[in-house]
mmCIF file with all atom_site columns, C-alpha atoms in Angstrom:
data_model
loop_
_atom_site.group_PDB
_atom_site.id
_atom_site.type_symbol
_atom_site.label_atom_id
_atom_site.label_alt_id
_atom_site.label_comp_id
_atom_site.label_asym_id
_atom_site.label_entity_id
_atom_site.label_seq_id
_atom_site.pdbx_PDB_ins_code
_atom_site.Cartn_x
_atom_site.Cartn_y
_atom_site.Cartn_z
_atom_site.occupancy
_atom_site.B_iso_or_equiv
_atom_site.pdbx_formal_charge
_atom_site.auth_seq_id
_atom_site.auth_comp_id
_atom_site.auth_asym_id
_atom_site.auth_atom_id
_atom_site.pdbx_PDB_model_num
ATOM 1   C CA . MET A 1 1   ? -76.421 89.281 59.341 1.00 68.00 ? 1   MET A CA 1
ATOM 2   C CA . THR A 1 2   ? -74.670 86.514 57.474 1.00 83.00 ? 2   THR A CA 1
ATOM 3   C CA . ARG A 1 3   ? -71.124 85.543 58.284 1.00 80.00 ? 3   ARG A CA 1
ATOM 4   C CA . ARG A 1 4   ? -68.551 87.852 56.694 1.00 77.00 ? 4   ARG A CA 1
ATOM 5   C CA . LEU A 1 5   ? -65.943 86.476 54.338 1.00 75.00 ? 5   LEU A CA 1
ATOM 6   C CA . TYR A 1 6   ? -63.215 88.755 55.656 1.00 73.00 ? 6   TYR A CA 1
ATOM 7   C CA . THR A 1 7   ? -62.011 89.150 59.246 1.00 74.00 ? 7   THR A CA 1
ATOM 8   C CA . ARG A 1 8   ? -58.914 91.365 58.827 1.00 73.00 ? 8   ARG A CA 1
ATOM 9   C CA . ARG A 1 9   ? -57.079 88.999 61.227 1.00 66.00 ? 9   ARG A CA 1
ATOM 10  C CA . GLY A 1 10  ? -54.640 87.960 58.490 1.00 69.00 ? 10  GLY A CA 1
ATOM 11  C CA . ASP A 1 11  ? -53.675 91.478 57.434 1.00 67.00 ? 11  ASP A CA 1
ATOM 12  C CA . THR A 1 12  ? -50.488 91.304 59.504 1.00 65.00 ? 12  THR A CA 1
ATOM 13  C CA . GLY A 1 13  ? -49.201 88.130 57.822 1.00 72.00 ? 13  GLY A CA 1
ATOM 14  C CA . MET A 1 14  ? -50.460 85.738 60.492 1.00 57.00 ? 14  MET A CA 1
ATOM 15  C CA . THR A 1 15  ? -53.185 83.128 60.143 1.00 64.00 ? 15  THR A CA 1
ATOM 16  C CA . ASP A 1 16  ? -55.182 80.895 62.445 1.00 64.00 ? 16  ASP A CA 1
ATOM 17  C CA . LEU A 1 17  ? -54.612 77.190 62.815 1.00 64.00 ? 17  LEU A CA 1
ATOM 18  C CA . ILE A 1 18  ? -56.840 75.055 64.934 1.00 64.00 ? 18  ILE A CA 1
ATOM 19  C CA . GLY A 1 19  ? -54.856 75.549 68.118 1.00 63.00 ? 19  GLY A CA 1
ATOM 20  C CA . GLY A 1 20  ? -52.928 78.761 67.489 1.00 69.00 ? 20  GLY A CA 1
ATOM 21  C CA . ARG A 1 21  ? -51.658 81.417 65.104 1.00 63.00 ? 21  ARG A CA 1
ATOM 22  C CA . VAL A 1 22  ? -48.663 81.098 62.791 1.00 61.00 ? 22  VAL A CA 1
ATOM 23  C CA . PRO A 1 23  ? -47.049 83.192 60.050 1.00 51.00 ? 23  PRO A CA 1
ATOM 24  C CA . LYS A 1 24  ? -48.601 82.671 56.627 1.00 59.00 ? 24  LYS A CA 1
ATOM 25  C CA . SER A 1 25  ? -45.133 81.597 55.477 1.00 58.00 ? 25  SER A CA 1
ATOM 26  C CA . HIS A 1 26  ? -45.160 78.611 57.886 1.00 66.00 ? 26  HIS A CA 1
ATOM 27  C CA . GLN A 1 27  ? -44.599 75.194 56.269 1.00 79.00 ? 27  GLN A CA 1
ATOM 28  C CA . ARG A 1 28  ? -47.922 73.953 57.635 1.00 76.00 ? 28  ARG A CA 1
ATOM 29  C CA . VAL A 1 29  ? -49.769 76.800 55.887 1.00 75.00 ? 29  VAL A CA 1
ATOM 30  C CA . ASP A 1 30  ? -47.823 76.124 52.684 1.00 80.00 ? 30  ASP A CA 1
ATOM 31  C CA . ALA A 1 31  ? -48.773 72.436 52.874 1.00 92.00 ? 31  ALA A CA 1
ATOM 32  C CA . TYR A 1 32  ? -52.500 72.875 53.404 1.00 88.00 ? 32  TYR A CA 1
ATOM 33  C CA . GLY A 1 33  ? -52.555 75.832 51.009 1.00 89.00 ? 33  GLY A CA 1
ATOM 34  C CA . THR A 1 34  ? -51.172 73.590 48.279 1.00 95.00 ? 34  THR A CA 1
ATOM 35  C CA . LEU A 1 35  ? -53.874 71.044 49.135 1.00 97.00 ? 35  LEU A CA 1
ATOM 36  C CA . ASP A 1 36  ? -56.411 73.843 48.636 1.00 94.00 ? 36  ASP A CA 1
ATOM 37  C CA . GLU A 1 37  ? -54.883 74.495 45.205 1.00 98.00 ? 37  GLU A CA 1
ATOM 38  C CA . LEU A 1 38  ? -55.122 70.771 44.440 1.00 98.00 ? 38  LEU A CA 1
ATOM 39  C CA . ASN A 1 39  ? -58.776 70.759 45.450 1.00 98.00 ? 39  ASN A CA 1
ATOM 40  C CA . ALA A 1 40  ? -59.530 73.717 43.179 1.00 98.00 ? 40  ALA A CA 1
ATOM 41  C CA . THR A 1 41  ? -57.778 71.916 40.318 1.00 99.00 ? 41  THR A CA 1
ATOM 42  C CA . LEU A 1 42  ? -59.832 68.794 41.034 1.00 99.00 ? 42  LEU A CA 1
ATOM 43  C CA . GLY A 1 43  ? -62.972 70.939 40.904 1.00 99.00 ? 43  GLY A CA 1
ATOM 44  C CA . LEU A 1 44  ? -61.964 72.234 37.481 1.00 99.00 ? 44  LEU A CA 1
ATOM 45  C CA . LEU A 1 45  ? -61.326 68.659 36.347 1.00 99.00 ? 45  LEU A CA 1
ATOM 46  C CA . ARG A 1 46  ? -64.718 67.538 37.656 1.00 99.00 ? 46  ARG A CA 1
ATOM 47  C CA . ALA A 1 47  ? -66.416 70.414 35.824 1.00 98.00 ? 47  ALA A CA 1
ATOM 48  C CA . HIS A 1 48  ? -64.950 69.078 32.552 1.00 98.00 ? 48  HIS A CA 1
ATOM 49  C CA . LEU A 1 49  ? -65.878 65.433 33.116 1.00 98.00 ? 49  LEU A CA 1
ATOM 50  C CA . THR A 1 50  ? -68.793 64.090 31.097 1.00 96.00 ? 50  THR A CA 1
ATOM 51  C CA . ASP A 1 51  ? -68.617 60.646 32.728 1.00 97.00 ? 51  ASP A CA 1
ATOM 52  C CA . ALA A 1 52  ? -70.867 60.757 35.819 1.00 98.00 ? 52  ALA A CA 1
ATOM 53  C CA . GLN A 1 53  ? -69.127 57.803 37.497 1.00 98.00 ? 53  GLN A CA 1
ATOM 54  C CA . LEU A 1 54  ? -65.707 59.446 37.208 1.00 99.00 ? 54  LEU A CA 1
ATOM 55  C CA . ALA A 1 55  ? -67.147 62.784 38.376 1.00 99.00 ? 55  ALA A CA 1
ATOM 56  C CA . ARG A 1 56  ? -68.459 61.060 41.532 1.00 98.00 ? 56  ARG A CA 1
ATOM 57  C CA . LEU A 1 57  ? -65.037 59.525 42.165 1.00 99.00 ? 57  LEU A CA 1
ATOM 58  C CA . VAL A 1 58  ? -63.338 62.913 41.784 1.00 99.00 ? 58  VAL A CA 1
ATOM 59  C CA . ALA A 1 59  ? -65.883 64.490 44.160 1.00 99.00 ? 59  ALA A CA 1
ATOM 60  C CA . GLN A 1 60  ? -64.979 61.842 46.772 1.00 98.00 ? 60  GLN A CA 1
ATOM 61  C CA . ILE A 1 61  ? -61.294 62.625 46.257 1.00 99.00 ? 61  ILE A CA 1
ATOM 62  C CA . GLN A 1 62  ? -62.089 66.319 46.804 1.00 99.00 ? 62  GLN A CA 1
ATOM 63  C CA . ARG A 1 63  ? -63.709 65.451 50.129 1.00 98.00 ? 63  ARG A CA 1
ATOM 64  C CA . ASP A 1 64  ? -60.627 63.420 51.067 1.00 98.00 ? 64  ASP A CA 1
ATOM 65  C CA . VAL A 1 65  ? -58.273 66.267 50.138 1.00 98.00 ? 65  VAL A CA 1
ATOM 66  C CA . PHE A 1 66  ? -60.406 68.686 52.163 1.00 95.00 ? 66  PHE A CA 1
ATOM 67  C CA . THR A 1 67  ? -60.129 66.317 55.138 1.00 94.00 ? 67  THR A CA 1
ATOM 68  C CA . LEU A 1 68  ? -56.338 66.196 54.716 1.00 95.00 ? 68  LEU A CA 1
ATOM 69  C CA . GLY A 1 69  ? -56.267 70.002 54.637 1.00 92.00 ? 69  GLY A CA 1
ATOM 70  C CA . ALA A 1 70  ? -58.321 70.203 57.825 1.00 90.00 ? 70  ALA A CA 1
ATOM 71  C CA . GLU A 1 71  ? -55.955 67.773 59.524 1.00 90.00 ? 71  GLU A CA 1
ATOM 72  C CA . LEU A 1 72  ? -52.912 69.770 58.444 1.00 89.00 ? 72  LEU A CA 1
ATOM 73  C CA . ALA A 1 73  ? -54.572 73.027 59.541 1.00 85.00 ? 73  ALA A CA 1
ATOM 74  C CA . THR A 1 74  ? -54.514 71.703 63.093 1.00 80.00 ? 74  THR A CA 1
ATOM 75  C CA . ALA A 1 75  ? -51.535 72.615 65.274 1.00 72.00 ? 75  ALA A CA 1
ATOM 76  C CA . PRO A 1 76  ? -49.537 69.597 66.500 1.00 72.00 ? 76  PRO A CA 1
ATOM 77  C CA . SER A 1 77  ? -50.552 70.432 70.078 1.00 72.00 ? 77  SER A CA 1
ATOM 78  C CA . HIS A 1 78  ? -54.214 69.708 69.248 1.00 70.00 ? 78  HIS A CA 1
ATOM 79  C CA . ARG A 1 79  ? -55.842 66.515 68.044 1.00 70.00 ? 79  ARG A CA 1
ATOM 80  C CA . PRO A 1 80  ? -57.526 67.037 64.659 1.00 63.00 ? 80  PRO A CA 1
ATOM 81  C CA . SER A 1 81  ? -61.312 66.807 64.782 1.00 66.00 ? 81  SER A CA 1
ATOM 82  C CA . VAL A 1 82  ? -61.266 65.007 61.412 1.00 70.00 ? 82  VAL A CA 1
ATOM 83  C CA . ARG A 1 83  ? -58.705 62.555 60.072 1.00 85.00 ? 83  ARG A CA 1
ATOM 84  C CA . LEU A 1 84  ? -58.515 60.638 56.843 1.00 88.00 ? 84  LEU A CA 1
ATOM 85  C CA . SER A 1 85  ? -58.802 56.930 57.555 1.00 92.00 ? 85  SER A CA 1
ATOM 86  C CA . ALA A 1 86  ? -56.430 54.320 56.178 1.00 93.00 ? 86  ALA A CA 1
ATOM 87  C CA . THR A 1 87  ? -59.449 52.712 54.488 1.00 95.00 ? 87  THR A CA 1
ATOM 88  C CA . ARG A 1 88  ? -59.538 55.645 52.055 1.00 96.00 ? 88  ARG A CA 1
ATOM 89  C CA . LEU A 1 89  ? -55.920 54.904 51.115 1.00 96.00 ? 89  LEU A CA 1
ATOM 90  C CA . ARG A 1 90  ? -56.799 51.260 50.428 1.00 97.00 ? 90  ARG A CA 1
ATOM 91  C CA . ALA A 1 91  ? -59.854 52.334 48.408 1.00 97.00 ? 91  ALA A CA 1
ATOM 92  C CA . LEU A 1 92  ? -57.574 54.494 46.263 1.00 97.00 ? 92  LEU A CA 1
ATOM 93  C CA . GLU A 1 93  ? -55.311 51.504 45.628 1.00 98.00 ? 93  GLU A CA 1
ATOM 94  C CA . ARG A 1 94  ? -58.277 49.339 44.574 1.00 98.00 ? 94  ARG A CA 1
ATOM 95  C CA . GLN A 1 95  ? -59.449 52.046 42.167 1.00 98.00 ? 95  GLN A CA 1
ATOM 96  C CA . ILE A 1 96  ? -55.963 52.337 40.663 1.00 98.00 ? 96  ILE A CA 1
ATOM 97  C CA . ASP A 1 97  ? -55.977 48.575 40.056 1.00 98.00 ? 97  ASP A CA 1
ATOM 98  C CA . GLN A 1 98  ? -59.401 48.829 38.388 1.00 98.00 ? 98  GLN A CA 1
ATOM 99  C CA . PHE A 1 99  ? -58.260 51.756 36.239 1.00 98.00 ? 99  PHE A CA 1
ATOM 100 C CA . GLN A 1 100 ? -55.164 49.822 35.140 1.00 97.00 ? 100 GLN A CA 1
ATOM 101 C CA . GLN A 1 101 ? -57.293 46.859 34.051 1.00 98.00 ? 101 GLN A CA 1
ATOM 102 C CA . GLU A 1 102 ? -59.352 49.186 31.869 1.00 98.00 ? 102 GLU A CA 1
ATOM 103 C CA . ALA A 1 103 ? -56.511 51.344 30.533 1.00 96.00 ? 103 ALA A CA 1
ATOM 104 C CA . PRO A 1 104 ? -53.074 49.766 31.041 1.00 91.00 ? 104 PRO A CA 1
ATOM 105 C CA . ILE A 1 105 ? -50.043 52.021 31.408 1.00 92.00 ? 105 ILE A CA 1
ATOM 106 C CA . PRO A 1 106 ? -48.112 52.295 28.126 1.00 91.00 ? 106 PRO A CA 1
ATOM 107 C CA . PRO A 1 107 ? -44.487 51.103 28.264 1.00 89.00 ? 107 PRO A CA 1
ATOM 108 C CA . GLN A 1 108 ? -43.250 54.578 27.244 1.00 90.00 ? 108 GLN A CA 1
ATOM 109 C CA . PHE A 1 109 ? -43.571 57.853 29.131 1.00 92.00 ? 109 PHE A CA 1
ATOM 110 C CA . VAL A 1 110 ? -46.952 59.502 28.545 1.00 94.00 ? 110 VAL A CA 1
ATOM 111 C CA . LEU A 1 111 ? -47.111 63.144 27.508 1.00 92.00 ? 111 LEU A CA 1
ATOM 112 C CA . PRO A 1 112 ? -50.027 64.890 29.251 1.00 94.00 ? 112 PRO A CA 1
ATOM 113 C CA . GLY A 1 113 ? -52.852 65.714 26.866 1.00 95.00 ? 113 GLY A CA 1
ATOM 114 C CA . GLY A 1 114 ? -55.658 64.070 24.977 1.00 96.00 ? 114 GLY A CA 1
ATOM 115 C CA . THR A 1 115 ? -59.029 65.318 26.145 1.00 98.00 ? 115 THR A CA 1
ATOM 116 C CA . VAL A 1 116 ? -59.313 68.473 28.233 1.00 98.00 ? 116 VAL A CA 1
ATOM 117 C CA . ALA A 1 117 ? -60.400 66.388 31.228 1.00 98.00 ? 117 ALA A CA 1
ATOM 118 C CA . ALA A 1 118 ? -57.433 64.006 30.886 1.00 98.00 ? 118 ALA A CA 1
ATOM 119 C CA . ALA A 1 119 ? -55.045 66.950 30.586 1.00 98.00 ? 119 ALA A CA 1
ATOM 120 C CA . LEU A 1 120 ? -56.592 68.469 33.730 1.00 99.00 ? 120 LEU A CA 1
ATOM 121 C CA . ALA A 1 121 ? -56.136 65.157 35.554 1.00 99.00 ? 121 ALA A CA 1
ATOM 122 C CA . GLN A 1 122 ? -52.439 65.414 34.670 1.00 98.00 ? 122 GLN A CA 1
ATOM 123 C CA . VAL A 1 123 ? -52.327 69.017 35.947 1.00 99.00 ? 123 VAL A CA 1
ATOM 124 C CA . ALA A 1 124 ? -53.965 67.830 39.175 1.00 99.00 ? 124 ALA A CA 1
ATOM 125 C CA . ARG A 1 125 ? -51.348 65.047 39.373 1.00 99.00 ? 125 ARG A CA 1
ATOM 126 C CA . ALA A 1 126 ? -48.534 67.609 39.145 1.00 98.00 ? 126 ALA A CA 1
ATOM 127 C CA . VAL A 1 127 ? -50.171 69.811 41.814 1.00 98.00 ? 127 VAL A CA 1
ATOM 128 C CA . CYS A 1 128 ? -50.619 66.712 43.987 1.00 98.00 ? 128 CYS A CA 1
ATOM 129 C CA . ARG A 1 129 ? -46.903 65.953 43.662 1.00 98.00 ? 129 ARG A CA 1
ATOM 130 C CA . ARG A 1 130 ? -46.104 69.497 44.779 1.00 98.00 ? 130 ARG A CA 1
ATOM 131 C CA . ALA A 1 131 ? -48.495 69.150 47.718 1.00 98.00 ? 131 ALA A CA 1
ATOM 132 C CA . GLU A 1 132 ? -46.772 65.904 48.651 1.00 98.00 ? 132 GLU A CA 1
ATOM 133 C CA . ARG A 1 133 ? -43.372 67.639 48.620 1.00 97.00 ? 133 ARG A CA 1
ATOM 134 C CA . ARG A 1 134 ? -44.752 70.395 50.872 1.00 96.00 ? 134 ARG A CA 1
ATOM 135 C CA . VAL A 1 135 ? -46.143 67.838 53.320 1.00 96.00 ? 135 VAL A CA 1
ATOM 136 C CA . VAL A 1 136 ? -42.849 65.900 53.310 1.00 97.00 ? 136 VAL A CA 1
ATOM 137 C CA . ALA A 1 137 ? -41.049 69.165 54.169 1.00 96.00 ? 137 ALA A CA 1
ATOM 138 C CA . LEU A 1 138 ? -43.531 69.744 56.991 1.00 94.00 ? 138 LEU A CA 1
ATOM 139 C CA . ALA A 1 139 ? -43.039 66.165 58.225 1.00 95.00 ? 139 ALA A CA 1
ATOM 140 C CA . ALA A 1 140 ? -39.311 66.866 58.570 1.00 95.00 ? 140 ALA A CA 1
ATOM 141 C CA . GLU A 1 141 ? -40.193 69.563 61.135 1.00 92.00 ? 141 GLU A CA 1
ATOM 142 C CA . GLU A 1 142 ? -43.425 68.382 62.777 1.00 90.00 ? 142 GLU A CA 1
ATOM 143 C CA . PRO A 1 143 ? -45.328 65.099 63.112 1.00 89.00 ? 143 PRO A CA 1
ATOM 144 C CA . VAL A 1 144 ? -47.472 64.115 60.118 1.00 91.00 ? 144 VAL A CA 1
ATOM 145 C CA . ARG A 1 145 ? -49.359 60.821 60.094 1.00 92.00 ? 145 ARG A CA 1
ATOM 146 C CA . PRO A 1 146 ? -48.043 58.230 57.616 1.00 95.00 ? 146 PRO A CA 1
ATOM 147 C CA . THR A 1 147 ? -51.562 57.874 56.177 1.00 95.00 ? 147 THR A CA 1
ATOM 148 C CA . VAL A 1 148 ? -51.423 61.502 55.004 1.00 95.00 ? 148 VAL A CA 1
ATOM 149 C CA . LEU A 1 149 ? -48.140 60.970 53.174 1.00 96.00 ? 149 LEU A CA 1
ATOM 150 C CA . GLY A 1 150 ? -49.236 57.618 51.756 1.00 97.00 ? 150 GLY A CA 1
ATOM 151 C CA . TYR A 1 151 ? -52.533 59.017 50.515 1.00 98.00 ? 151 TYR A CA 1
ATOM 152 C CA . LEU A 1 152 ? -50.884 61.904 48.657 1.00 98.00 ? 152 LEU A CA 1
ATOM 153 C CA . ASN A 1 153 ? -48.300 59.595 47.115 1.00 98.00 ? 153 ASN A CA 1
ATOM 154 C CA . ARG A 1 154 ? -51.023 57.215 45.931 1.00 98.00 ? 154 ARG A CA 1
ATOM 155 C CA . LEU A 1 155 ? -53.308 60.037 44.806 1.00 99.00 ? 155 LEU A CA 1
ATOM 156 C CA . SER A 1 156 ? -50.817 61.209 42.191 1.00 98.00 ? 156 SER A CA 1
ATOM 157 C CA . ASP A 1 157 ? -50.775 57.636 40.822 1.00 98.00 ? 157 ASP A CA 1
ATOM 158 C CA . TRP A 1 158 ? -54.586 57.601 40.885 1.00 99.00 ? 158 TRP A CA 1
ATOM 159 C CA . LEU A 1 159 ? -54.714 60.849 38.920 1.00 99.00 ? 159 LEU A CA 1
ATOM 160 C CA . PHE A 1 160 ? -52.295 59.475 36.312 1.00 98.00 ? 160 PHE A CA 1
ATOM 161 C CA . ALA A 1 161 ? -54.398 56.318 35.955 1.00 98.00 ? 161 ALA A CA 1
ATOM 162 C CA . LEU A 1 162 ? -57.557 58.456 35.804 1.00 99.00 ? 162 LEU A CA 1
ATOM 163 C CA . ALA A 1 163 ? -56.111 60.468 32.901 1.00 98.00 ? 163 ALA A CA 1
ATOM 164 C CA . LEU A 1 164 ? -55.473 57.229 30.999 1.00 98.00 ? 164 LEU A CA 1
ATOM 165 C CA . VAL A 1 165 ? -59.031 56.017 31.676 1.00 99.00 ? 165 VAL A CA 1
ATOM 166 C CA . ILE A 1 166 ? -60.556 59.324 30.567 1.00 99.00 ? 166 ILE A CA 1
ATOM 167 C CA . ASN A 1 167 ? -58.685 59.207 27.271 1.00 98.00 ? 167 ASN A CA 1
ATOM 168 C CA . HIS A 1 168 ? -59.467 55.496 26.832 1.00 98.00 ? 168 HIS A CA 1
ATOM 169 C CA . ARG A 1 169 ? -63.202 56.015 27.397 1.00 98.00 ? 169 ARG A CA 1
ATOM 170 C CA . ASN A 1 170 ? -63.142 58.845 24.876 1.00 97.00 ? 170 ASN A CA 1
ATOM 171 C CA . GLY A 1 171 ? -61.269 56.830 22.254 1.00 97.00 ? 171 GLY A CA 1
ATOM 172 C CA . VAL A 1 172 ? -58.176 59.035 22.449 1.00 96.00 ? 172 VAL A CA 1
ATOM 173 C CA . ARG A 1 173 ? -54.761 57.394 22.133 1.00 95.00 ? 173 ARG A CA 1
ATOM 174 C CA . GLU A 1 174 ? -51.999 58.519 24.458 1.00 93.00 ? 174 GLU A CA 1
ATOM 175 C CA . THR A 1 175 ? -49.110 60.486 23.036 1.00 90.00 ? 175 THR A CA 1
ATOM 176 C CA . THR A 1 176 ? -45.895 58.962 24.296 1.00 90.00 ? 176 THR A CA 1
ATOM 177 C CA . TRP A 1 177 ? -42.388 60.311 24.573 1.00 88.00 ? 177 TRP A CA 1
ATOM 178 C CA . ARG A 1 178 ? -39.518 58.515 22.989 1.00 81.00 ? 178 ARG A CA 1
ATOM 179 C CA . GLY A 1 179 ? -36.168 60.057 23.725 1.00 75.00 ? 179 GLY A CA 1
ATOM 180 C CA . ARG A 1 180 ? -33.707 60.383 20.921 1.00 71.00 ? 180 ARG A CA 1
ATOM 181 C CA . ARG A 1 181 ? -30.873 57.946 21.141 1.00 64.00 ? 181 ARG A CA 1
ATOM 182 C CA . ARG A 1 182 ? -27.491 59.576 21.340 1.00 61.00 ? 182 ARG A CA 1
ATOM 183 C CA . LYS A 1 183 ? -24.784 58.560 18.974 1.00 60.00 ? 183 LYS A CA 1
ATOM 184 C CA . ALA A 1 184 ? -21.907 56.909 20.714 1.00 54.00 ? 184 ALA A CA 1
ATOM 185 C CA . SER A 1 185 ? -19.185 59.442 21.260 1.00 50.00 ? 185 SER A CA 1
ATOM 186 C CA . PRO A 1 186 ? -15.767 58.496 19.965 1.00 53.00 ? 186 PRO A CA 1
ATOM 187 C CA . THR A 1 187 ? -13.291 57.506 22.607 1.00 51.00 ? 187 THR A CA 1
ATOM 188 C CA . ALA A 1 188 ? -10.013 59.383 22.841 1.00 44.00 ? 188 ALA A CA 1
#
């Protein structure tokens, strides 16, 4: 018989970590659950990419995010069997620099949009920011390696730069936001 998808072990509101069981409402579960959501969003983005090189880069990011999730799914009392290396963080920074050379950041705020893939990169960026907030909240309660926090912080920048590159390669100009200037209010 093949392995079953369901176990019924979580029906009482508890879930397994590597190294113990915790309530599904635990900050650690919230953190790696949000990473799972990010990974699903990255998969949707990758499905909409027509550029094979960018699709390969996103697939590597998905593997990294899965590794982060596995690390966070490990109780602090146990050493994670997999850990994201600091070299992946540096690789992300190099890719951001390359993206910025190809598609510089406009001086104004960028409104998410353009191609479907670029818009999905912006959605993934927003989910990544939420995941980062969840991991920061976890780090206030339990140890989290600095590489994990640094990677998530940089990943949201990478996703923003990726969105710009996708639009650039597709000949789509960014829509920018320009706030309305307020009239000076009269002084009393």
